């Protein structure tokens, strides 16, 4: 049995939705991020980074959402990764951009302490979030050419959708990015995704 450790409305939502889309058997272990459960000894034993998600597999714990999404597609739901080299590469290209650039830009809103101890610098990082996230959204908008990131729905769509959900809270109106908004609406309308969203509240 797989066990996914998740925090509500965190990046772990993408992995949670992928497991639900896969239709495989899994358990959910909720990590109360606000209470600091991710820093407790029990969770640190699974993921010393103290972040979510963590997926417990028969081979052991797996961390980092991109790795987890890739593993789910490879072992539980091959249809969640494109089967042509080009479209698979484009899906990975998007996931790496979302993880390395867009998610990081969002994190500056709350977690400037990861980059600097200077309070003024942290405030500057936070103030820059709307501009940085708008630039990310504009880049993604320019990359979208069809209904999905690849030639069909895949884990890259779940990853992008999860981070795009944060845009309004980051001060970025989705109306300016019609292709991205339409993709997010298509993802949110999927029954498996809707079931998971209800659990995250």
Coordinates of N, CA and C in Angstrom, one line a residue:
X1 N 0.8 -1.2 0.0 CA 0.0 0.0 0.0 C 0.9 1.3 0.0
X2 N 0.5 2.2 -0.8 CA 1.2 3.5 -0.9 C 0.6 4.4 0.2
X3 N 1.5 5.2 0.8 CA 1.0 6.3 1.7 C 1.6 7.6 1.3
X4 N 0.7 8.6 1.1 CA 1.1 9.9 0.7 C 1.0 10.8 1.9
X5 N 2.1 11.5 2.3 CA 2.0 12.5 3.3 C 1.8 13.8 2.6
X6 N 0.7 14.5 3.0 CA 0.4 15.7 2.4 C 0.0 16.8 3.4
X7 N 0.2 18.1 3.0 CA -0.3 19.2 3.7 C -1.4 19.9 2.8
X8 N -2.4 20.3 3.5 CA -3.6 20.8 2.7 C -3.1 22.0 1.9
X9 N -3.6 22.0 0.6 CA -3.4 23.0 -0.4 C -1.9 23.4 -0.6
X10 N -1.0 22.5 -0.3 CA 0.4 22.7 -0.6 C 0.7 22.1 -2.0
X11 N 1.9 22.0 -2.4 CA 2.3 21.4 -3.7 C 2.0 19.9 -3.7
X12 N 1.8 19.4 -2.5 CA 1.4 17.9 -2.4 C 0.1 17.6 -3.0
X13 N -0.7 18.7 -3.3 CA -2.0 18.5 -3.9 C -1.8 17.8 -5.3
X14 N -0.8 18.2 -6.0 CA -0.5 17.6 -7.3 C -0.3 16.1 -7.2
X15 N 0.5 15.6 -6.3 CA 0.7 14.2 -6.1 C -0.6 13.5 -5.7
X16 N -1.3 14.1 -4.8 CA -2.6 13.6 -4.3 C -3.5 13.3 -5.5
X17 N -3.7 14.4 -6.3 CA -4.5 14.3 -7.5 C -4.0 13.2 -8.5
X18 N -2.7 13.1 -8.6 CA -2.2 12.1 -9.5 C -2.5 10.7 -9.0
X19 N -2.4 10.4 -7.7 CA -2.8 9.1 -7.2 C -4.3 8.8 -7.4
X20 N -5.1 9.8 -7.2 CA -6.5 9.6 -7.4 C -6.8 9.4 -8.9
X21 N -6.2 10.1 -9.8 CA -6.3 9.9 -11.2 C -5.9 8.5 -11.6
X22 N -4.8 8.0 -10.9 CA -4.3 6.7 -11.3 C -5.2 5.6 -10.9
X23 N -6.1 5.8 -9.9 CA -7.1 4.8 -9.4 C -6.4 3.7 -8.6
X24 N -5.3 3.9 -8.1 CA -4.6 2.9 -7.3 C -4.9 3.0 -5.8
X25 N -4.6 1.9 -5.1 CA -4.9 2.0 -3.7 C -3.8 2.8 -3.0
X26 N -4.2 3.7 -2.1 CA -3.3 4.5 -1.3 C -3.9 5.0 -0.1
X27 N -3.1 5.3 0.9 CA -3.6 6.0 2.1 C -3.0 7.4 2.1
X28 N -3.7 8.3 2.8 CA -3.3 9.7 3.0 C -2.9 9.9 4.5
X29 N -1.8 10.5 4.7 CA -1.4 10.9 6.0 C -1.2 12.4 6.0
X30 N -2.1 13.1 6.7 CA -2.1 14.6 6.7 C -1.1 15.1 7.6
X31 N -0.3 16.1 7.1 CA 0.7 16.8 7.9 C 0.2 18.2 8.1
X32 N 0.1 18.6 9.4 CA -0.4 19.9 9.7 C 0.8 20.9 9.6
X33 N 0.9 21.5 8.5 CA 2.0 22.4 8.3 C 2.0 23.6 9.2
X34 N 0.8 24.1 9.5 CA 0.7 25.3 10.4 C 1.2 25.0 11.8
X35 N 0.9 23.7 12.2 CA 1.3 23.3 13.6 C 2.8 22.9 13.6
X36 N 3.4 22.8 12.4 CA 4.9 22.4 12.4 C 5.1 20.9 12.4
X37 N 4.1 20.1 12.1 CA 4.3 18.7 12.1 C 5.5 18.2 11.2
X38 N 5.7 19.0 10.2 CA 6.8 18.6 9.2 C 8.2 18.7 9.9
X39 N 8.3 19.4 11.0 CA 9.5 19.5 11.7 C 9.7 18.5 12.9
X40 N 8.6 17.7 13.1 CA 8.7 16.8 14.2 C 9.5 15.6 13.9
X41 N 10.0 14.9 14.9 CA 10.9 13.7 14.7 C 10.3 12.6 13.8
X42 N 9.0 12.4 14.0 CA 8.4 11.3 13.2 C 8.4 11.6 11.7
X43 N 8.1 12.8 11.4 CA 8.1 13.1 9.9 C 9.5 13.3 9.4
X44 N 10.4 13.9 10.2 CA 11.8 14.1 9.8 C 12.4 12.7 9.5
X45 N 12.0 11.7 10.2 CA 12.5 10.3 9.9 C 12.2 9.9 8.5
X46 N 11.1 10.3 8.0 CA 10.7 10.0 6.6 C 11.3 10.9 5.6
X47 N 11.3 12.2 6.0 CA 11.8 13.3 5.0 C 12.5 14.3 5.8
X48 N 13.8 14.2 5.9 CA 14.6 15.1 6.7 C 14.6 16.6 6.2
X49 N 14.1 16.8 5.0 CA 13.9 18.1 4.5 C 12.7 18.8 5.2
X50 N 11.8 18.1 5.8 CA 10.7 18.7 6.5 C 9.7 19.3 5.5
X51 N 9.5 18.8 4.4 CA 8.6 19.3 3.4 C 7.6 18.3 2.9
X52 N 6.6 18.7 2.3 CA 5.6 17.7 1.7 C 5.6 18.0 0.2
X53 N 5.3 16.9 -0.6 CA 4.8 15.6 -0.1 C 6.0 14.6 0.1
X54 N 5.6 13.5 0.8 CA 6.5 12.4 0.9 C 5.6 11.2 0.5
X55 N 6.0 10.4 -0.4 CA 5.3 9.2 -0.8 C 6.0 7.9 -0.3
X56 N 5.4 7.1 0.5 CA 6.0 5.9 1.0 C 5.6 4.8 0.0
X57 N 6.6 4.2 -0.6 CA 6.5 3.2 -1.6 C 7.0 1.9 -1.1
X58 N 6.8 0.8 -1.7 CA 7.4 -0.5 -1.3 C 8.9 -0.4 -1.2
X59 N 9.5 0.5 -2.0 CA 11.0 0.6 -2.0 C 11.5 1.6 -1.0
X60 N 10.6 2.4 -0.4 CA 11.0 3.3 0.6 C 10.4 4.7 0.3
X61 N 10.8 5.7 1.1 CA 10.2 7.0 0.9 C 10.7 7.7 -0.3
X62 N 9.8 8.5 -0.9 CA 10.2 9.3 -2.1 C 9.7 10.7 -1.9
X63 N 10.6 11.7 -2.1 CA 10.3 13.1 -1.9 C 10.5 13.8 -3.2
X64 N 10.1 15.1 -3.2 CA 10.1 16.0 -4.3 C 9.0 15.7 -5.3
X65 N 8.1 16.7 -5.5 CA 6.8 16.4 -6.2 C 7.1 15.9 -7.6
X66 N 8.1 16.5 -8.3 CA 8.3 16.1 -9.7 C 8.7 14.6 -9.7
X67 N 9.6 14.2 -8.8 CA 10.0 12.7 -8.7 C 8.8 11.9 -8.4
X68 N 7.9 12.3 -7.5 CA 6.7 11.5 -7.1 C 5.8 11.4 -8.3
X69 N 5.6 12.5 -9.0 CA 4.7 12.5 -10.2 C 5.2 11.6 -11.3
X70 N 6.5 11.6 -11.5 CA 7.1 10.7 -12.5 C 7.0 9.3 -12.1
X71 N 7.2 9.0 -10.8 CA 7.0 7.6 -10.3 C 5.6 7.1 -10.4
X72 N 4.7 7.9 -10.1 CA 3.3 7.5 -10.2 C 2.9 7.2 -11.6
X73 N 3.4 8.1 -12.6 CA 3.1 7.8 -14.0 C 3.8 6.5 -14.4
X74 N 5.0 6.3 -14.0 CA 5.8 5.1 -14.4 C 5.3 3.8 -13.9
X75 N 4.8 3.8 -12.7 CA 4.4 2.6 -12.0 C 2.9 2.3 -11.8
X76 N 2.1 3.4 -11.8 CA 0.7 3.2 -11.5 C -0.2 3.6 -12.6
X77 N 0.2 4.6 -13.5 CA -0.6 5.1 -14.5 C 0.2 5.6 -15.7
X78 N 0.6 4.7 -16.6 CA 1.4 5.2 -17.7 C 0.7 6.2 -18.6
X79 N -0.6 6.3 -18.6 CA -1.3 7.2 -19.4 C -1.1 8.7 -18.8
X80 N -0.5 8.8 -17.6 CA -0.3 10.1 -17.1 C 1.0 10.8 -17.5
X81 N 1.7 10.1 -18.4 CA 2.9 10.7 -19.0 C 2.9 10.4 -20.5
X82 N 3.1 11.4 -21.4 CA 3.0 11.2 -22.8 C 4.0 10.0 -23.2
X83 N 3.5 9.3 -24.3 CA 4.3 8.1 -24.7 C 5.2 8.4 -25.9
X84 N 5.3 9.7 -26.3 CA 6.3 10.0 -27.3 C 7.4 10.8 -26.7
X85 N 8.6 10.6 -27.2 CA 9.7 11.3 -26.5 C 9.6 12.8 -26.5
X86 N 9.1 13.4 -27.6 CA 9.0 14.9 -27.6 C 7.9 15.4 -26.6
X87 N 6.7 14.8 -26.6 CA 5.7 15.3 -25.6 C 6.1 15.0 -24.2
X88 N 6.8 13.8 -24.0 CA 7.2 13.6 -22.6 C 8.3 14.6 -22.2
X89 N 9.2 15.0 -23.1 CA 10.2 16.0 -22.8 C 9.5 17.3 -22.5
X90 N 8.5 17.7 -23.2 CA 7.8 18.9 -23.0 C 7.1 18.9 -21.7
X91 N 6.5 17.8 -21.3 CA 5.9 17.7 -20.0 C 6.9 17.9 -18.9
X92 N 8.1 17.3 -19.0 CA 9.1 17.4 -18.0 C 9.7 18.8 -18.0
X93 N 9.8 19.4 -19.2 CA 10.2 20.8 -19.3 C 9.3 21.7 -18.5
X94 N 8.0 21.5 -18.6 CA 7.1 22.4 -17.8 C 7.2 22.1 -16.3
X95 N 7.3 20.8 -15.9 CA 7.4 20.5 -14.5 C 8.6 21.1 -13.9
X96 N 9.7 21.0 -14.6 CA 11.0 21.6 -14.1 C 10.9 23.1 -14.0
X97 N 10.2 23.7 -14.9 CA 10.1 25.2 -14.8 C 9.2 25.6 -13.6
X98 N 8.1 24.8 -13.5 CA 7.2 25.1 -12.4 C 7.9 24.9 -11.0
X99 N 8.7 23.8 -10.9 CA 9.3 23.5 -9.7 C 10.5 24.5 -9.4
X100 N 11.3 24.8 -10.4 CA 12.5 25.5 -10.1 C 12.3 27.0 -10.2
X101 N 11.3 27.5 -10.9 CA 11.1 28.9 -11.0 C 9.8 29.4 -10.4
X102 N 8.7 28.9 -10.9 CA 7.4 29.4 -10.4 C 7.1 29.1 -9.0
X103 N 7.4 27.9 -8.5 CA 7.1 27.6 -7.1 C 8.1 28.4 -6.2
X104 N 9.3 28.6 -6.7 CA 10.3 29.4 -5.9 C 9.8 30.8 -5.8
X105 N 9.3 31.4 -6.9 CA 8.9 32.7 -6.9 C 7.7 32.9 -5.9
X106 N 6.8 31.9 -5.8 CA 5.7 32.0 -4.9 C 6.2 31.9 -3.5
X107 N 7.2 31.0 -3.2 CA 7.7 30.8 -1.9 C 8.3 32.1 -1.3
X108 N 8.7 33.0 -2.1 CA 9.2 34.3 -1.6 C 8.1 35.1 -0.8
X109 N 6.9 34.8 -1.0 CA 5.8 35.5 -0.4 C 5.8 35.2 1.1
X110 N 6.1 33.9 1.5 CA 6.0 33.5 2.9 C 7.3 33.1 3.5
X111 N 8.3 32.7 2.7 CA 9.4 32.0 3.2 C 10.7 32.7 2.8
X112 N 10.8 34.0 2.8 CA 12.0 34.7 2.5 C 13.2 34.3 3.4
X113 N 12.8 33.8 4.6 CA 13.9 33.4 5.5 C 14.8 32.3 4.9
X114 N 14.3 31.6 3.9 CA 15.1 30.6 3.3 C 16.3 31.2 2.6
X115 N 16.2 32.4 2.2 CA 17.2 33.1 1.3 C 18.0 34.1 2.1
X116 N 17.4 34.7 3.1 CA 18.1 35.8 3.8 C 17.5 36.0 5.2
X117 N 18.4 36.4 6.1 CA 18.0 36.7 7.5 C 17.6 38.2 7.6
X118 N 17.9 39.0 6.6 CA 17.6 40.4 6.7 C 16.1 40.7 6.5
X119 N 15.5 41.3 7.5 CA 14.1 41.5 7.5 C 13.7 42.4 6.3
X120 N 14.5 43.4 6.0 CA 14.2 44.3 4.8 C 14.2 43.5 3.5
X121 N 15.2 42.7 3.4 CA 15.4 41.9 2.2 C 14.2 40.9 2.1
X122 N 13.8 40.3 3.2 CA 12.6 39.4 3.1 C 11.4 40.2 2.7
X123 N 11.2 41.4 3.2 CA 10.0 42.2 2.8 C 10.1 42.5 1.3
X124 N 11.3 42.8 0.8 CA 11.5 43.1 -0.6 C 11.1 41.9 -1.5
X125 N 11.5 40.7 -1.0 CA 11.2 39.5 -1.7 C 9.7 39.3 -1.8
X126 N 9.0 39.5 -0.7 CA 7.6 39.4 -0.6 C 6.9 40.4 -1.6
X127 N 7.4 41.6 -1.6 CA 6.8 42.7 -2.4 C 6.9 42.4 -3.9
X128 N 7.9 41.6 -4.2 CA 8.2 41.3 -5.6 C 7.4 40.1 -6.2
X129 N 6.7 39.4 -5.3 CA 6.0 38.2 -5.7 C 5.0 38.4 -6.8
X130 N 4.1 39.4 -6.7 CA 3.2 39.6 -7.8 C 3.8 39.8 -9.2
X131 N 4.9 40.6 -9.2 CA 5.6 40.8 -10.5 C 6.3 39.5 -11.0
X132 N 6.9 38.8 -10.1 CA 7.6 37.5 -10.4 C 6.6 36.5 -10.9
X133 N 5.5 36.3 -10.2 CA 4.5 35.3 -10.6 C 3.8 35.7 -11.8
X134 N 3.5 37.0 -12.1 CA 3.0 37.4 -13.3 C 3.9 37.1 -14.5
X135 N 5.2 37.3 -14.3 CA 6.1 36.9 -15.4 C 6.1 35.4 -15.6
X136 N 6.0 34.6 -14.6 CA 5.9 33.2 -14.7 C 4.6 32.8 -15.5
X137 N 3.5 33.4 -15.1 CA 2.3 33.1 -15.8 C 2.3 33.4 -17.2
X138 N 2.9 34.6 -17.5 CA 3.1 35.0 -18.9 C 3.9 34.0 -19.7
X139 N 5.0 33.5 -19.1 CA 5.8 32.5 -19.8 C 5.0 31.3 -20.1
X140 N 4.3 30.8 -19.1 CA 3.5 29.6 -19.3 C 2.5 29.8 -20.3
X141 N 1.8 30.9 -20.3 CA 0.8 31.3 -21.3 C 1.3 31.1 -22.7
X142 N 2.6 31.6 -22.9 CA 3.2 31.5 -24.2 C 3.6 30.1 -24.6
X143 N 3.7 29.2 -23.7 CA 4.1 27.9 -24.0 C 2.9 27.0 -24.3
X144 N 1.7 27.3 -23.9 CA 0.6 26.5 -24.1 C 0.0 26.6 -25.5
X145 N -0.1 25.5 -26.2 CA -0.5 25.5 -27.6 C -1.8 24.7 -27.8
X146 N -2.2 23.9 -26.8 CA -3.4 23.1 -26.9 C -4.1 23.0 -25.6
X147 N -5.0 22.0 -25.5 CA -5.8 21.8 -24.3 C -4.9 21.5 -23.1
X148 N -3.8 20.8 -23.3 CA -2.9 20.3 -22.2 C -1.5 20.7 -22.5
X149 N -0.6 20.5 -21.5 CA 0.8 20.8 -21.6 C 1.4 19.9 -22.7
X150 N 1.1 18.6 -22.8 CA 1.5 17.7 -23.8 C 0.4 17.5 -24.8
X151 N 0.4 16.3 -25.4 CA -0.6 16.0 -26.4 C -1.9 15.4 -25.7
X152 N -1.8 15.2 -24.4 CA -3.0 14.7 -23.7 C -2.8 15.0 -22.2
X153 N -3.8 14.9 -21.4 CA -3.7 15.2 -20.0 C -2.6 14.3 -19.4
X154 N -1.8 15.0 -18.5 CA -0.7 14.2 -17.9 C -0.3 14.9 -16.5
X155 N 0.6 14.3 -15.8 CA 1.0 14.8 -14.5 C 1.5 16.3 -14.6
X156 N 2.0 16.7 -15.7 CA 2.5 18.1 -15.8 C 1.3 19.1 -15.7
X157 N 0.2 18.7 -16.2 CA -1.0 19.5 -16.0 C -1.4 19.6 -14.6
X158 N -1.3 18.6 -13.8 CA -1.7 18.6 -12.4 C -0.7 19.5 -11.6
X159 N 0.6 19.4 -12.0 CA 1.6 20.2 -11.3 C 1.4 21.7 -11.6
X160 N 1.2 22.0 -12.9 CA 1.0 23.4 -13.2 C -0.3 23.9 -12.6
X161 N -1.4 23.2 -12.6 CA -2.6 23.6 -12.1 C -2.5 23.9 -10.6
X162 N -1.7 23.0 -9.9 CA -1.6 23.2 -8.4 C -0.9 24.6 -8.1
X163 N 0.1 24.9 -8.8 CA 0.8 26.2 -8.6 C 0.0 27.4 -9.1
X164 N -0.7 27.2 -10.2 CA -1.5 28.3 -10.8 C -2.7 28.6 -9.8
X165 N -3.1 27.7 -9.0 CA -4.1 28.0 -8.0 C -3.7 29.1 -7.0
X166 N -2.4 29.2 -6.9 CA -1.9 30.2 -5.9 C -1.8 31.6 -6.5
X167 N -2.0 31.8 -7.8 CA -1.8 33.1 -8.5 C -2.7 34.2 -7.9
X168 N -4.0 33.9 -7.7 CA -4.8 35.0 -7.2 C -4.3 35.5 -5.8
X169 N -3.9 34.6 -4.9 CA -3.4 34.9 -3.6 C -2.1 35.7 -3.7
X170 N -1.4 35.5 -4.8 CA -0.1 36.2 -5.0 C -0.3 37.5 -5.7
X171 N -1.6 37.9 -5.9 CA -1.8 39.2 -6.5 C -1.8 39.2 -8.0
X172 N -2.1 38.0 -8.7 CA -2.0 37.9 -10.1 C -3.4 37.4 -10.6
X173 N -4.1 38.2 -11.4 CA -5.4 37.9 -11.9 C -5.3 36.9 -13.0
X174 N -6.1 35.8 -13.0 CA -6.0 34.8 -14.0 C -6.6 35.3 -15.3
X175 N -7.4 36.4 -15.3 CA -8.0 36.9 -16.5 C -7.0 37.2 -17.6
X176 N -5.8 37.6 -17.1 CA -4.8 38.0 -18.1 C -4.1 36.8 -18.8
X177 N -4.5 35.6 -18.4 CA -3.8 34.4 -19.0 C -4.9 33.4 -19.4
X178 N -5.6 33.7 -20.5 CA -6.8 32.9 -20.8 C -6.5 31.4 -21.1
X179 N -5.3 31.1 -21.7 CA -5.0 29.7 -22.0 C -4.7 29.0 -20.7
X180 N -4.0 29.6 -19.8 CA -3.6 29.0 -18.5 C -4.9 28.8 -17.7
X181 N -5.8 29.8 -17.7 CA -7.0 29.7 -17.0 C -7.9 28.6 -17.5
X182 N -8.0 28.4 -18.8 CA -8.8 27.4 -19.4 C -8.2 26.0 -19.1
X183 N -6.9 25.9 -19.1 CA -6.3 24.6 -18.7 C -6.6 24.3 -17.2
X184 N -6.5 25.2 -16.4 CA -6.8 25.0 -15.0 C -8.3 24.6 -14.8
X185 N -9.2 25.2 -15.5 CA -10.6 24.9 -15.4 C -10.8 23.5 -15.9
X186 N -10.1 23.0 -17.0 CA -10.3 21.7 -17.4 C -9.7 20.7 -16.4
X187 N -8.6 21.0 -15.8 CA -8.1 20.1 -14.7 C -9.1 20.0 -13.5
X188 N -9.5 21.2 -13.1 CA -10.4 21.2 -11.9 C -11.7 20.5 -12.2
X189 N -12.2 20.4 -13.4 CA -13.4 19.7 -13.8 C -13.3 18.2 -13.8
X190 N -12.1 17.7 -13.7 CA -12.0 16.2 -13.7 C -12.5 15.6 -12.4
X191 N -13.3 14.6 -12.5 CA -13.9 14.0 -11.3 C -12.8 13.6 -10.2
X192 N -11.7 13.0 -10.6 CA -10.7 12.6 -9.6 C -10.1 13.8 -8.9
X193 N -9.9 14.9 -9.7 CA -9.3 16.1 -9.1 C -10.3 16.8 -8.2
X194 N -11.6 16.8 -8.6 CA -12.6 17.4 -7.7 C -12.7 16.7 -6.4
X195 N -12.6 15.4 -6.4 CA -12.7 14.6 -5.2 C -11.5 15.0 -4.2
X196 N -10.4 15.2 -4.8 CA -9.2 15.5 -4.0 C -9.3 17.0 -3.4
X197 N -9.8 17.9 -4.3 CA -9.9 19.3 -3.8 C -10.8 19.4 -2.6
X198 N -11.9 18.6 -2.6 CA -12.8 18.6 -1.5 C -12.1 18.2 -0.2
X199 N -11.2 17.3 -0.3 CA -10.5 16.8 0.9 C -9.5 17.9 1.4
X200 N -9.0 18.7 0.5 CA -8.1 19.8 0.9 C -8.8 21.0 1.5
X201 N -10.1 21.1 1.3 CA -10.9 22.2 1.8 C -10.7 23.5 1.1

